mmCIF file of C-alpha atoms in Angstrom:
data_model
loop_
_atom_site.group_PDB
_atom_site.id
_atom_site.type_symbol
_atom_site.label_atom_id
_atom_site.label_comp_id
_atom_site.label_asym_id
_atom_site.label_seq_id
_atom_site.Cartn_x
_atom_site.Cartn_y
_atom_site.Cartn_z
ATOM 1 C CA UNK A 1 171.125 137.966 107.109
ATOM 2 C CA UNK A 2 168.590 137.069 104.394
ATOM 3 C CA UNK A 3 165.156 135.536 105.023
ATOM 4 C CA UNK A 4 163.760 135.285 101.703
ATOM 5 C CA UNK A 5 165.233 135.338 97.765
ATOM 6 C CA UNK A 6 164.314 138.479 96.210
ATOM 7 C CA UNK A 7 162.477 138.643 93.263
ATOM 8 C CA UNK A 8 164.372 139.311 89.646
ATOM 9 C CA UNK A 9 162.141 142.488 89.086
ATOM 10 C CA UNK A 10 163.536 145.792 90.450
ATOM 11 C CA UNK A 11 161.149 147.400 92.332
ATOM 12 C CA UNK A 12 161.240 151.570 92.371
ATOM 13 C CA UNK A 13 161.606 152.431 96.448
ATOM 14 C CA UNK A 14 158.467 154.843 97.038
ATOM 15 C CA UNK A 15 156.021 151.710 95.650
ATOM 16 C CA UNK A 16 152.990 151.228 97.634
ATOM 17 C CA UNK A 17 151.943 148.085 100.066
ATOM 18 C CA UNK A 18 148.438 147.937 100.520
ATOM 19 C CA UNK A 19 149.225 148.994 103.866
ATOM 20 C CA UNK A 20 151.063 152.000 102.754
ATOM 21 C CA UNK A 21 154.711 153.080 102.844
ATOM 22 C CA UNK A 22 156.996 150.411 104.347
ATOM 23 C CA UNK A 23 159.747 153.462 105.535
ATOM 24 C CA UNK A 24 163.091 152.760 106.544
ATOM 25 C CA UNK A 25 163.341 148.760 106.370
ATOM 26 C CA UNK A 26 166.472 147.684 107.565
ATOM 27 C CA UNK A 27 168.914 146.176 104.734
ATOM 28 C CA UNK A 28 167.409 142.914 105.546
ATOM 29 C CA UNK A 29 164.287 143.137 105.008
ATOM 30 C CA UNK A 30 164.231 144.793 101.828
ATOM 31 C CA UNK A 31 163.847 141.347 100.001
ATOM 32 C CA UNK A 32 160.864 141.232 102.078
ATOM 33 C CA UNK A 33 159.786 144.525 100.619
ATOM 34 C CA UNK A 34 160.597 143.953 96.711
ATOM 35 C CA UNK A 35 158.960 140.355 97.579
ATOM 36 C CA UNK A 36 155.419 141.602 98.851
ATOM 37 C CA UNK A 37 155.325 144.581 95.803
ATOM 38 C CA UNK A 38 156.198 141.441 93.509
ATOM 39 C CA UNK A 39 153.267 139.412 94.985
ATOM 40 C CA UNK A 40 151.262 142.821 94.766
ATOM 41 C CA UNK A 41 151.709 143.267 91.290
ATOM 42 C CA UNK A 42 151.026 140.014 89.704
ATOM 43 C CA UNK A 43 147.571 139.893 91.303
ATOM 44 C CA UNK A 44 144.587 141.195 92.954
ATOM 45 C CA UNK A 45 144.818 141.926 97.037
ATOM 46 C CA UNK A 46 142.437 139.204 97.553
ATOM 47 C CA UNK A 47 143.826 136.497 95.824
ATOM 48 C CA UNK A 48 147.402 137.523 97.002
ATOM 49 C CA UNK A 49 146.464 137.925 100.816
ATOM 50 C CA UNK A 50 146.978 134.404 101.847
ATOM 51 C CA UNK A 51 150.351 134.343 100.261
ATOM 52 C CA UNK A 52 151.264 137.563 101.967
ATOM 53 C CA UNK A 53 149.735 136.595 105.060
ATOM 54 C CA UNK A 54 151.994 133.442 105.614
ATOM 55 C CA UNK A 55 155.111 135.575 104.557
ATOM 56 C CA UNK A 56 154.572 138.052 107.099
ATOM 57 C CA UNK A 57 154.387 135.706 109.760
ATOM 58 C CA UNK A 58 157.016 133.651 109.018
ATOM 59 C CA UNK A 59 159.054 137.428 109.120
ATOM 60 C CA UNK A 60 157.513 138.149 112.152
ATOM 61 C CA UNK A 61 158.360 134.951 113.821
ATOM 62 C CA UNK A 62 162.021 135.766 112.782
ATOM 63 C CA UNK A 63 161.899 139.321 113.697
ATOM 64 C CA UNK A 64 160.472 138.688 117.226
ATOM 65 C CA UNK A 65 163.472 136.835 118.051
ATOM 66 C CA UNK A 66 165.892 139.088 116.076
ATOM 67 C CA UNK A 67 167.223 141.428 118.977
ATOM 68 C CA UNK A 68 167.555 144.522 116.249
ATOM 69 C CA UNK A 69 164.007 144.595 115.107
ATOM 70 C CA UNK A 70 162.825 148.122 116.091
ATOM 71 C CA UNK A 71 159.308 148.857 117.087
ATOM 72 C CA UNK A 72 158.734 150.416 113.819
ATOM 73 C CA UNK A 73 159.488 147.718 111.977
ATOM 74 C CA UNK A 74 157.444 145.482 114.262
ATOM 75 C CA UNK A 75 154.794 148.182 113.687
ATOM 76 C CA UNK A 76 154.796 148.411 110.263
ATOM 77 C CA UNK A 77 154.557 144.413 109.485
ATOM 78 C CA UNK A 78 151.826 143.922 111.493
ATOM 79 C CA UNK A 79 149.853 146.917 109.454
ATOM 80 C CA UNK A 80 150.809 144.954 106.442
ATOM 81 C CA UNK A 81 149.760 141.688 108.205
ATOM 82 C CA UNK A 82 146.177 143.309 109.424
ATOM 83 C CA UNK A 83 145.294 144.534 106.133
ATOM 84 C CA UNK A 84 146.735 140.214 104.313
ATOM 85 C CA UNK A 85 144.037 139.123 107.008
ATOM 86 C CA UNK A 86 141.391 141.350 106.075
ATOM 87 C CA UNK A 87 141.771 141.084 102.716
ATOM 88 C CA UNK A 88 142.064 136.664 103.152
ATOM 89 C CA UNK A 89 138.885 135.519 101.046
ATOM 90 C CA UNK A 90 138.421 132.050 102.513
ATOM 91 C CA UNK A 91 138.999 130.643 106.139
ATOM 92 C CA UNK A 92 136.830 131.643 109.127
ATOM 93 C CA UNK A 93 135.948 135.282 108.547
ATOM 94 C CA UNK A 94 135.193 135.760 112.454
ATOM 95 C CA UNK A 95 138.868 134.549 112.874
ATOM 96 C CA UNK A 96 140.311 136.255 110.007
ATOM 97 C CA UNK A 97 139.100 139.891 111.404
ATOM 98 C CA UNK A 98 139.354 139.377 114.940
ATOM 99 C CA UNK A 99 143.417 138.596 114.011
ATOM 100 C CA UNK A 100 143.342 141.502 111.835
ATOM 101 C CA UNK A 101 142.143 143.758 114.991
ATOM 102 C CA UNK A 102 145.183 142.294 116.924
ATOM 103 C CA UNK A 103 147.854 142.948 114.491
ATOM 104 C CA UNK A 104 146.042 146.693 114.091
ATOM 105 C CA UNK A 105 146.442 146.996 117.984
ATOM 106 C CA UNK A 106 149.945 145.895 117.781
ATOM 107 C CA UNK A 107 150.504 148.541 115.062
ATOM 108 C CA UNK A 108 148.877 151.141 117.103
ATOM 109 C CA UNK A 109 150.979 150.653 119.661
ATOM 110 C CA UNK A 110 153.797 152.561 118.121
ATOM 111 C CA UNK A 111 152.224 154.163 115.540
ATOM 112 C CA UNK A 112 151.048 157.245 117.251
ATOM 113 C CA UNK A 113 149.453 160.416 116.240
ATOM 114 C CA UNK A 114 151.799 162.313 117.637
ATOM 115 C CA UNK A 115 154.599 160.453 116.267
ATOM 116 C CA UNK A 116 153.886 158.584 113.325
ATOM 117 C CA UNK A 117 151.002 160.373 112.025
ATOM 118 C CA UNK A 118 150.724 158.879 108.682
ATOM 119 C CA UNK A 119 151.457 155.582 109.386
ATOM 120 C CA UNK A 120 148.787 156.124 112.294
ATOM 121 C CA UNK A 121 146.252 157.015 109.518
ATOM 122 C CA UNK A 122 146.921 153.958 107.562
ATOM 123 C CA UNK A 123 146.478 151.595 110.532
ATOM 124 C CA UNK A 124 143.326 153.670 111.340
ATOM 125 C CA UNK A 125 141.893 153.228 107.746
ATOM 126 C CA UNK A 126 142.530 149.483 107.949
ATOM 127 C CA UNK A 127 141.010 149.087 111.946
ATOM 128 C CA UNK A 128 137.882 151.074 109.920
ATOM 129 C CA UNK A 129 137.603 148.529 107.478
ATOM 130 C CA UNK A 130 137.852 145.583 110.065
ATOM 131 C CA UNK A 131 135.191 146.763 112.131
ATOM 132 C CA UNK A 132 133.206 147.626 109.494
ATOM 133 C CA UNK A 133 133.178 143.535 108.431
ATOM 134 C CA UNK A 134 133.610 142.691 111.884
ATOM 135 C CA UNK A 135 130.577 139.918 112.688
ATOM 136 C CA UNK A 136 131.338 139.247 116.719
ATOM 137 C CA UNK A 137 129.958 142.337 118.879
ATOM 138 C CA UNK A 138 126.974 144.290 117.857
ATOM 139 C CA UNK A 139 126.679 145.721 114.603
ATOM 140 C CA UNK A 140 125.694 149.316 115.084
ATOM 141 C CA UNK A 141 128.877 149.461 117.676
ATOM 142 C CA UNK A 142 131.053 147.655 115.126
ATOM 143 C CA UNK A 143 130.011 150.438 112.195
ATOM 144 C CA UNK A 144 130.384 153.442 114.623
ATOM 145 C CA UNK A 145 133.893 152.278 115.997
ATOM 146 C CA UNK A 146 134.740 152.044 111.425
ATOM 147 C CA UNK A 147 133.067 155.270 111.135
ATOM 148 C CA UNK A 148 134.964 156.779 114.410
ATOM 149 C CA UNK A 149 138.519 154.843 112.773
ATOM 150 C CA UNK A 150 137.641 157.034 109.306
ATOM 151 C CA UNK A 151 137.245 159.851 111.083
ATOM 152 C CA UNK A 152 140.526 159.457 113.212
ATOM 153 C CA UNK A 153 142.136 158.857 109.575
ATOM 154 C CA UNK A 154 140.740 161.981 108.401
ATOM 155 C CA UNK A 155 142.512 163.723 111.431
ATOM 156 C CA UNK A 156 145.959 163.640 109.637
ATOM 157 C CA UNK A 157 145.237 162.885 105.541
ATOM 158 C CA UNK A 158 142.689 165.750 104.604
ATOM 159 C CA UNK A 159 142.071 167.119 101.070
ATOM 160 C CA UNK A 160 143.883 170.160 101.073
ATOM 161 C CA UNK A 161 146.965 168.415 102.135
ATOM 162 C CA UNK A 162 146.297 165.560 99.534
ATOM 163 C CA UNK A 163 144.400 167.039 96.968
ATOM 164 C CA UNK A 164 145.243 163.739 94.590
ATOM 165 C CA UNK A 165 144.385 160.980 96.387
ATOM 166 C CA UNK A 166 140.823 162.846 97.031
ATOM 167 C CA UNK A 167 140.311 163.278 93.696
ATOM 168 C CA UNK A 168 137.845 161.721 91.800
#
């Protein structure tokens, strides 16, 4: 079953979302996949994030009612669909980042420490940089739950084990 028409481009398999890695997508999804790295190519985050947003919730509406959608793959569209809403320049910011917590939570949900620890990481890098534009709550508490998120992050991805993505 196809949702979407991929793009013409081939896309290499180890590409990066802005979200990270999307591992182990199901055959049907991997227009999906090619489609978003398309999007993420032609264009800056920000000015791509409303198109991505709408496409991931259009999958997710399909997935949620597709009885072979696993939890990661639940898990790892809603990371994607945190970070389109974070990154969405216009609308109502306050709504924009309170979504984007949501869709983190949902993420979180399966992607565990103990289980998924990179994906965890990535989902705690993106809930840092939601709270840390987050305007409802308190700012001081809003930058100390980012800082605490970082810090989580920094729990799995550490310099010595990637020297190259610390490096300047």
């Amino acid at each position: 079953m196809e949702y979407f028409d991929p793009p013409v481009k081939s896309i290499h398999p180890d590409e990066r979302l802005y979200s990270g890695f999307v591992p182990g997508l199901p055959p049907e999804l991997e227009p999906l996949r090619r489609q978003l790295v398309e999007i993420q190519c032609n264009d800056s985050p920000y000015k791509t994030a409303t198109v991505r947003r709408e496409l991931l919730l259009r999958t997710l509406a399909h997935m949620q009612a597709d009885s072979d959608c696993t939890p990661e793959i639940y898990a790892t569209l809603q990371g994607a669909l945190a970070v389109a809403y974070q990154q969405h320049p216009g609308g109502n910011r306050t709504q924009e980042m309170e979504a984007a917590l949501v869709a983190c939570e949902e993420a979180l949900r399966v992607y565990t420490l103990e289980h998924y620890p990179s994906q965890y990481a990535s989902v705690q890098v993106t809930l840092g940089n939601v709270y840390r534009e987050r305007a409802l709550g308190i700012q001081r508490d809003n930058l100390e739950r980012s800082i605490a998120c970082y810090r989580e992050a920094l729990r799995v991805s550490t310099q010595a084990d990637h020297p190259y993505e610390y490096a300047q």
